[in-house]
Amino acid sequence: MGDVTRTRQGPGAVAYDDVNELIATATRLMQKDAAPDTLTPDDLRRIGEELDIPARYVDQALEALARRREEQAREAQARERLSRQRRARLKQGAWAGVALAGVLAVSGLVVRNGLTTTLAEVAQKRSQVRNVLERRETLHARLDQLTPGLNRDALVAPGCPPAHQPGAIFTLGQPRTACGGPSPAWRVLPTLGA
């Protein structure tokens, strides 16, 4: 039947079933509004008198509370300072890590370029050695085909003029040629008029 009375009521009318709930809510809101957020030291002394606590103990408790709050504030400041120092150290470490990575990357590129250059030089030297060995084999093959004599000896000693050069004079020579290799007993001298 309570439901029936609620539906028949006009706007602004309150049902009897809701009155208790509305009064309880209004009382809570009034108490919340009336209660101050903070108390003064005099309010605390009056409360202490009502509870038979002497004022000096209330004052000592207020001083202890003030000291505790100051200590907590100092601790919070110290924690914040340590946190800032840690963040600064982490930033410095990160920058140092980035710098170290950059230096390592540059040094790696330098080493790589140096190794590439050295590898190219080694390949060039191997090619030269290969060419010299091929030339030596070719020369030995040609030397085996020639008959012993001055022409053959001139071909064996590189840097010396060939024996068939026009106007050359053959003389008994030193045991070394101009190129420093083994020398035949004869060397070729150019003529004075040539």
Coordinates of C-alpha atoms in Angstrom, one line a residue:
M1 CA 0.0 0.0 0.0
G2 CA 3.0 2.3 0.5
D3 CA 3.7 2.0 -3.2
V4 CA 0.2 3.2 -4.0
T5 CA 0.5 6.3 -1.8
R6 CA 3.8 7.2 -3.4
T7 CA 2.4 7.1 -6.9
R8 CA -0.7 9.2 -6.0
Q9 CA 1.3 12.0 -4.5
G10 CA 2.0 15.2 -6.4
P11 CA 5.4 16.8 -7.1
G12 CA 7.2 17.9 -3.9
A13 CA 5.3 15.6 -1.6
V14 CA 7.3 13.1 0.5
A15 CA 6.1 9.7 1.5
Y16 CA 6.1 8.6 5.2
D17 CA 8.5 5.7 4.4
D18 CA 11.2 8.1 3.2
V19 CA 11.1 10.6 6.1
N20 CA 13.5 8.6 8.3
E21 CA 16.1 8.4 5.6
L22 CA 15.8 12.1 4.7
I23 CA 16.1 13.2 8.3
A24 CA 19.2 10.9 8.8
T25 CA 20.9 12.4 5.7
A26 CA 20.1 15.9 6.8
T27 CA 21.5 15.3 10.3
R28 CA 24.8 13.9 8.8
L29 CA 25.1 16.9 6.5
M30 CA 24.4 19.4 9.3
Q31 CA 27.0 17.7 11.6
K32 CA 29.6 17.7 8.8
D33 CA 28.9 21.4 8.1
A34 CA 29.0 22.4 11.8
A35 CA 32.2 20.5 12.7
P36 CA 35.3 22.7 12.1
D37 CA 38.3 21.2 10.2
T38 CA 40.7 22.3 12.9
L39 CA 40.7 23.2 16.6
T40 CA 42.5 26.0 18.3
P41 CA 44.7 25.4 21.3
D42 CA 42.0 27.0 23.5
D43 CA 39.4 24.6 22.2
L44 CA 41.8 21.7 23.1
R45 CA 42.3 23.1 26.6
R46 CA 38.6 23.4 27.1
I47 CA 38.1 19.8 25.9
G48 CA 40.9 18.8 28.3
E49 CA 39.2 20.5 31.2
E50 CA 36.0 18.6 30.4
L51 CA 38.0 15.4 30.5
D52 CA 39.9 16.5 33.7
I53 CA 43.3 16.9 31.8
P54 CA 45.4 19.8 33.1
A55 CA 46.2 22.5 30.5
R56 CA 50.0 21.9 30.9
Y57 CA 49.7 18.4 29.6
V58 CA 47.6 19.6 26.6
D59 CA 50.3 22.3 26.0
Q60 CA 53.0 19.6 26.1
A61 CA 51.1 17.4 23.7
L62 CA 50.7 20.4 21.3
E63 CA 54.5 21.0 21.5
A64 CA 55.2 17.3 20.9
L65 CA 52.8 17.4 17.9
A66 CA 54.5 20.5 16.5
R67 CA 58.0 18.8 16.9
R68 CA 56.7 15.6 15.2
R69 CA 55.2 17.6 12.3
E70 CA 58.5 19.6 11.9
E71 CA 60.5 16.3 11.9
Q72 CA 58.1 14.8 9.4
A73 CA 58.5 17.9 7.2
R74 CA 62.3 17.7 7.4
E75 CA 62.2 14.0 6.6
A76 CA 60.0 14.7 3.6
Q77 CA 62.3 17.4 2.4
A78 CA 65.3 15.1 2.9
R79 CA 63.5 12.3 0.9
E80 CA 62.7 14.8 -1.8
R81 CA 66.3 16.1 -1.9
L82 CA 67.6 12.5 -2.2
S83 CA 65.1 11.7 -4.9
R84 CA 66.2 14.8 -6.9
Q85 CA 69.9 13.8 -6.4
R86 CA 69.1 10.2 -7.6
R87 CA 67.3 11.6 -10.6
A88 CA 70.2 13.9 -11.4
R89 CA 72.7 11.0 -11.0
L90 CA 70.5 8.8 -13.3
K91 CA 70.4 11.6 -15.9
Q92 CA 74.2 12.0 -15.7
G93 CA 74.6 8.2 -15.9
A94 CA 72.3 8.2 -19.0
W95 CA 74.3 11.0 -20.6
A96 CA 77.6 9.3 -19.8
G97 CA 76.2 6.0 -21.3
V98 CA 75.1 7.8 -24.4
A99 CA 78.5 9.5 -24.7
L100 CA 80.3 6.1 -24.1
A101 CA 78.1 4.5 -26.7
G102 CA 79.0 7.3 -29.2
V103 CA 82.7 7.0 -28.5
L104 CA 82.5 3.2 -28.9
A105 CA 80.6 3.6 -32.1
V106 CA 83.1 6.1 -33.5
S107 CA 86.1 4.0 -32.4
G108 CA 84.4 0.9 -33.9
L109 CA 84.0 2.7 -37.2
V110 CA 87.7 3.9 -37.1
V111 CA 88.8 0.3 -36.3
R112 CA 86.6 -1.1 -39.1
N113 CA 88.0 1.4 -41.6
G114 CA 91.5 0.7 -40.4
L115 CA 90.9 -3.1 -40.8
T116 CA 89.3 -2.5 -44.2
T117 CA 92.3 -0.5 -45.3
T118 CA 94.7 -3.2 -43.9
L119 CA 92.7 -5.9 -45.7
A120 CA 92.9 -4.0 -49.0
E121 CA 96.7 -3.6 -48.5
V122 CA 97.1 -7.3 -47.7
A123 CA 95.1 -8.2 -50.8
Q124 CA 97.3 -5.8 -52.9
K125 CA 100.4 -7.4 -51.5
R126 CA 99.1 -10.9 -52.2
S127 CA 98.3 -9.9 -55.7
Q128 CA 101.8 -8.6 -56.1
V129 CA 103.3 -11.8 -54.7
R130 CA 101.0 -13.8 -57.0
N131 CA 102.2 -11.7 -60.0
V132 CA 105.8 -12.1 -59.1
L133 CA 105.4 -15.9 -58.7
E134 CA 103.6 -16.1 -62.1
R135 CA 106.2 -14.0 -63.7
R136 CA 108.9 -16.1 -62.2
E137 CA 107.3 -19.3 -63.5
T138 CA 107.0 -17.7 -66.9
L139 CA 110.6 -16.6 -66.8
H140 CA 111.8 -20.0 -65.7
A141 CA 109.8 -21.6 -68.5
R142 CA 111.4 -19.2 -71.1
L143 CA 114.8 -19.7 -69.5
D144 CA 114.5 -23.4 -69.9
Q145 CA 113.8 -23.0 -73.6
L146 CA 116.8 -20.7 -74.3
T147 CA 120.3 -21.9 -74.9
P148 CA 122.9 -20.7 -72.4
G149 CA 124.7 -17.5 -73.3
L150 CA 124.7 -13.8 -73.0
N151 CA 121.2 -13.3 -74.2
R152 CA 119.9 -15.7 -71.7
D153 CA 121.9 -14.1 -68.9
A154 CA 120.6 -10.6 -69.8
L155 CA 117.0 -11.8 -69.6
V156 CA 117.7 -13.4 -66.2
A157 CA 119.1 -10.2 -64.7
P158 CA 116.2 -7.6 -64.7
G159 CA 117.1 -4.0 -65.1
C160 CA 120.2 -4.8 -67.2
P161 CA 120.1 -3.9 -70.9
P162 CA 119.6 -6.8 -73.2
A163 CA 122.7 -8.2 -75.0
H164 CA 121.2 -7.7 -78.4
Q165 CA 120.9 -3.9 -77.9
P166 CA 122.5 -2.2 -80.9
G167 CA 125.9 -0.6 -80.1
A168 CA 126.5 -2.5 -76.8
I169 CA 130.0 -3.5 -75.8
F170 CA 130.4 -6.7 -73.7
T171 CA 133.1 -6.6 -71.0
L172 CA 134.1 -8.9 -68.2
G173 CA 132.2 -7.4 -65.3
Q174 CA 131.7 -7.4 -61.6
P175 CA 129.9 -10.3 -59.8
R176 CA 126.8 -8.1 -59.2
T177 CA 124.5 -6.2 -61.6
A178 CA 122.9 -2.8 -61.0
C179 CA 119.7 -4.5 -59.9
G180 CA 121.5 -6.5 -57.2
G181 CA 120.7 -9.9 -58.5
P182 CA 123.1 -12.7 -59.6
S183 CA 125.2 -11.5 -62.4
P184 CA 126.7 -13.2 -65.4
A185 CA 130.4 -12.9 -65.9
W186 CA 129.7 -10.4 -68.7
R187 CA 127.9 -7.1 -68.5
V188 CA 126.7 -4.9 -71.3
L189 CA 128.1 -1.3 -71.6
P190 CA 126.6 1.3 -73.9
T191 CA 128.9 2.7 -76.5
L192 CA 130.2 6.2 -76.1
G193 CA 128.6 7.5 -79.2
A194 CA 125.1 6.2 -78.5

